Coordinates of C-alpha atoms in Angstrom, one line a residue:
M19 CA 207.3 23.2 28.1
S20 CA 207.9 25.4 25.1
H21 CA 207.0 24.9 21.4
I22 CA 209.6 26.7 19.2
E23 CA 209.3 27.8 15.6
L24 CA 211.7 29.9 13.6
K25 CA 210.7 31.0 10.1
D26 CA 213.3 32.4 7.6
V27 CA 215.3 34.0 10.3
G28 CA 218.3 36.1 9.3
K29 CA 221.0 37.8 11.3
T30 CA 223.6 40.2 10.0
Y31 CA 226.3 42.2 11.7
R32 CA 228.2 45.3 10.6
L33 CA 231.9 45.1 11.0
G34 CA 233.3 48.3 9.8
A35 CA 232.5 48.6 6.1
N36 CA 231.6 44.9 5.9
T37 CA 228.4 43.0 6.5
V38 CA 228.7 39.5 8.0
T39 CA 225.8 37.1 7.7
A40 CA 225.5 34.8 10.8
L41 CA 222.1 33.3 9.9
H42 CA 220.5 33.0 6.5
D43 CA 216.8 31.9 6.1
F44 CA 217.1 29.8 9.3
S45 CA 213.9 27.8 9.7
V46 CA 213.3 25.1 12.3
E47 CA 210.6 23.7 14.6
I48 CA 211.1 22.1 18.0
E49 CA 208.3 20.4 19.8
S50 CA 207.4 21.0 23.5
G51 CA 209.3 18.8 25.9
E52 CA 212.0 17.7 23.4
F53 CA 215.7 17.4 24.0
A54 CA 217.0 19.0 20.9
V55 CA 220.6 19.3 19.8
I56 CA 221.8 22.0 17.3
L57 CA 224.9 20.4 15.7
G58 CA 227.5 22.3 13.7
P59 CA 231.1 23.4 13.5
S60 CA 232.5 26.6 14.9
G61 CA 231.1 29.6 12.9
S62 CA 228.0 27.7 11.7
G63 CA 225.6 30.1 13.4
K64 CA 224.4 27.8 16.2
T65 CA 225.3 30.2 19.1
T66 CA 223.7 33.1 17.3
F67 CA 220.6 31.0 16.9
L68 CA 220.6 30.2 20.6
N69 CA 221.1 33.9 21.6
I70 CA 218.2 34.9 19.4
L71 CA 216.0 32.2 20.8
G72 CA 216.9 33.2 24.3
G73 CA 216.2 36.9 23.6
L74 CA 219.8 38.0 24.1
E75 CA 219.9 39.2 20.4
Q76 CA 217.3 40.3 18.0
A77 CA 216.9 38.7 14.5
T78 CA 217.5 41.1 11.6
R79 CA 214.5 39.5 9.8
G80 CA 212.2 36.6 10.0
E81 CA 209.9 35.3 12.8
V82 CA 210.8 33.7 16.1
C83 CA 207.8 32.2 18.0
V84 CA 207.8 30.5 21.4
D85 CA 204.5 29.0 22.5
G86 CA 202.8 31.2 19.9
E87 CA 204.3 34.4 21.1
L88 CA 206.3 36.3 18.5
I89 CA 209.3 37.2 20.5
S90 CA 211.1 38.6 17.5
A91 CA 208.6 41.5 17.7
L92 CA 208.7 42.2 21.4
P93 CA 209.9 45.6 22.7
E94 CA 212.9 45.4 25.0
A95 CA 211.0 45.6 28.2
K96 CA 208.8 42.6 27.3
L97 CA 211.9 40.8 25.9
T98 CA 213.6 41.2 29.3
N99 CA 210.5 39.7 31.0
Y100 CA 210.6 36.8 28.6
R101 CA 214.3 36.1 29.5
R102 CA 213.6 36.4 33.2
R103 CA 210.5 34.2 33.4
K104 CA 210.7 31.7 30.5
V105 CA 214.4 31.0 29.7
G106 CA 217.1 29.3 31.7
F107 CA 220.7 29.5 30.4
V108 CA 223.6 27.0 30.8
F109 CA 226.9 28.4 29.5
Q110 CA 230.2 26.6 28.6
F111 CA 232.2 28.5 31.1
F112 CA 229.7 28.3 34.0
N113 CA 229.5 32.1 34.7
L114 CA 229.1 31.6 38.4
L115 CA 229.7 34.5 40.7
P116 CA 232.9 33.6 42.6
T117 CA 231.9 35.5 45.8
L118 CA 228.6 33.6 46.2
S119 CA 228.2 30.1 47.4
A120 CA 226.6 27.4 45.2
L121 CA 223.3 28.0 47.0
E122 CA 223.5 31.8 46.7
N123 CA 224.2 31.5 43.0
V124 CA 221.1 29.5 42.5
M125 CA 219.0 31.7 44.8
L126 CA 220.0 34.8 42.8
T127 CA 218.4 33.3 39.7
A128 CA 215.5 31.9 41.5
E129 CA 214.5 35.4 42.7
M130 CA 214.3 36.5 39.1
G131 CA 211.5 34.0 38.5
D132 CA 209.3 35.7 41.1
G133 CA 209.4 32.5 43.3
Q134 CA 207.7 30.3 40.7
G135 CA 210.5 27.7 41.0
G136 CA 210.2 26.9 44.7
D137 CA 213.0 26.1 47.1
P138 CA 216.4 26.7 45.4
K139 CA 218.0 23.9 47.6
Q140 CA 215.9 21.3 45.8
Y141 CA 217.7 22.0 42.5
L142 CA 221.1 21.5 44.0
E143 CA 219.9 18.3 45.5
R144 CA 218.6 17.2 42.2
V145 CA 222.0 17.6 40.5
G146 CA 223.7 15.8 43.3
L147 CA 225.2 18.7 45.2
G148 CA 223.1 18.7 48.3
N149 CA 226.3 18.4 50.4
R150 CA 228.1 21.2 48.5
M151 CA 225.6 24.1 48.9
D152 CA 227.8 26.2 51.0
H153 CA 230.9 25.8 48.8
Y154 CA 232.1 28.6 46.6
P155 CA 232.9 28.0 42.9
G156 CA 236.6 28.0 43.6
Q157 CA 236.1 25.1 46.0
L158 CA 234.2 23.0 43.4
S159 CA 235.5 20.9 40.4
G160 CA 234.6 21.9 36.9
G161 CA 231.9 19.3 36.7
Q162 CA 230.4 20.4 40.0
Q163 CA 230.4 24.0 38.9
Q164 CA 228.5 23.0 35.7
R165 CA 226.0 21.2 37.9
V166 CA 225.5 24.4 39.8
A167 CA 225.0 26.1 36.5
V168 CA 222.3 23.6 35.5
A169 CA 220.6 24.0 38.9
R170 CA 220.8 27.8 38.5
A171 CA 219.2 27.6 35.0
L172 CA 216.3 25.5 36.4
A173 CA 215.8 27.4 39.6
K174 CA 213.2 29.8 38.2
K175 CA 211.4 26.8 36.6
P176 CA 211.7 28.0 33.0
A177 CA 209.8 26.4 30.2
L178 CA 212.8 26.5 28.0
V179 CA 216.4 25.6 28.9
L180 CA 219.2 26.7 26.5
A181 CA 222.7 25.2 26.8
D182 CA 225.7 26.5 24.9
E183 CA 228.5 23.8 24.6
P184 CA 227.8 22.8 28.3
T185 CA 230.4 20.0 28.2
G186 CA 233.0 22.0 26.2
S187 CA 235.1 22.7 29.3
L188 CA 234.8 19.3 30.9
D189 CA 236.6 15.9 30.5
I190 CA 234.6 13.1 28.9
Q191 CA 233.4 11.4 32.0
T192 CA 232.4 14.6 33.8
G193 CA 230.6 15.7 30.6
I194 CA 228.6 12.5 30.5
E195 CA 227.6 13.0 34.1
V196 CA 226.4 16.6 33.3
L197 CA 224.5 15.4 30.2
D198 CA 222.9 12.6 32.2
V199 CA 221.6 15.2 34.8
M200 CA 220.2 17.4 32.0
R201 CA 218.5 14.5 30.2
T202 CA 217.0 13.1 33.4
L203 CA 215.6 16.5 34.3
N204 CA 214.2 17.0 30.8
R205 CA 212.3 13.8 31.1
E206 CA 211.1 14.4 34.6
T207 CA 210.0 18.0 34.2
G208 CA 208.9 18.1 30.6
Q209 CA 210.9 21.3 30.0
T210 CA 212.2 21.8 26.5
F211 CA 216.0 21.6 26.3
V212 CA 218.0 23.0 23.4
L213 CA 221.7 22.3 23.4
V214 CA 224.2 23.5 20.8
T215 CA 227.4 21.6 20.2
H216 CA 230.1 20.8 17.7
N217 CA 230.3 17.2 19.1
A218 CA 228.4 14.7 16.9
V219 CA 228.5 12.1 19.7
I220 CA 226.1 14.2 21.8
A221 CA 223.6 14.2 19.0
Q222 CA 222.9 10.5 19.6
M223 CA 221.1 11.3 22.8
A224 CA 218.7 13.9 21.3
D225 CA 215.1 13.6 20.4
R226 CA 215.7 16.0 17.5
V227 CA 219.0 16.9 15.8
V228 CA 219.3 20.1 13.7
R229 CA 222.4 20.0 11.6
V230 CA 223.6 23.5 10.7
G231 CA 226.4 25.1 8.6
N232 CA 227.2 28.5 7.2
G233 CA 224.2 30.0 9.0
E234 CA 221.7 27.6 7.5
V235 CA 219.7 24.5 8.5
H236 CA 221.1 21.6 6.5
R237 CA 219.0 18.8 7.8
V238 CA 216.6 18.0 10.7
E239 CA 216.6 14.4 12.1
R240 CA 214.4 12.7 14.6
N241 CA 215.9 10.0 16.8
A242 CA 213.3 7.2 17.4
H243 CA 215.5 5.7 20.0
P244 CA 217.9 8.2 21.5
L245 CA 220.8 6.8 23.5
E246 CA 221.3 7.4 27.2
P247 CA 224.3 9.7 27.9
R248 CA 226.2 6.8 29.5
Q249 CA 225.7 4.8 26.3
L250 CA 227.5 7.3 24.1
S251 CA 230.8 6.1 22.5
W252 CA 233.3 8.9 22.6

């Protein structure tokens, strides 16, 4: 479980002679064990936020705290350790290694967690792929590949799971199945899940919804009765 707090976070990029602001005074708090959705259109800064939270990018200013640790001030070596041990990533386009089987893809990530996650096979079984462990990505459907990606993210037993448009490459039914797997694991393990999306429907299943635009937090909402993924109306 991970408690997250961002205070006045800013992120700017230099593009030639121009400065582009991706985040501006971005402040948000997410409680441990929550399933949080960061909702906003393309270009709203949600992926930049996710990359900073995951330690893939450094904020230009402001504070990023995870479980009381100021990760925005960590040197690169400690930031690498933070990514390896604490964070699991689920990407839109799966990012599986095509020459490795489903099990080998999961095992590769499990090894980064120094064995703290246990047997990699159990994670494929949990996402319903116990009979597909020896299959290569090219032999799996898009939904099955994304399930492997979820299993891979969980294999090192991270306290924090970050998902960037995880249903963006899937059809509606397959997307619902993947969301159902993620929501079930969130409840069973108590791991904090942060999912970014432009799809307002997905926000209905979140404990907390952070609406963003133009690099700023516009509104934060708490769902007293979040829907199950299979109850969503697309």
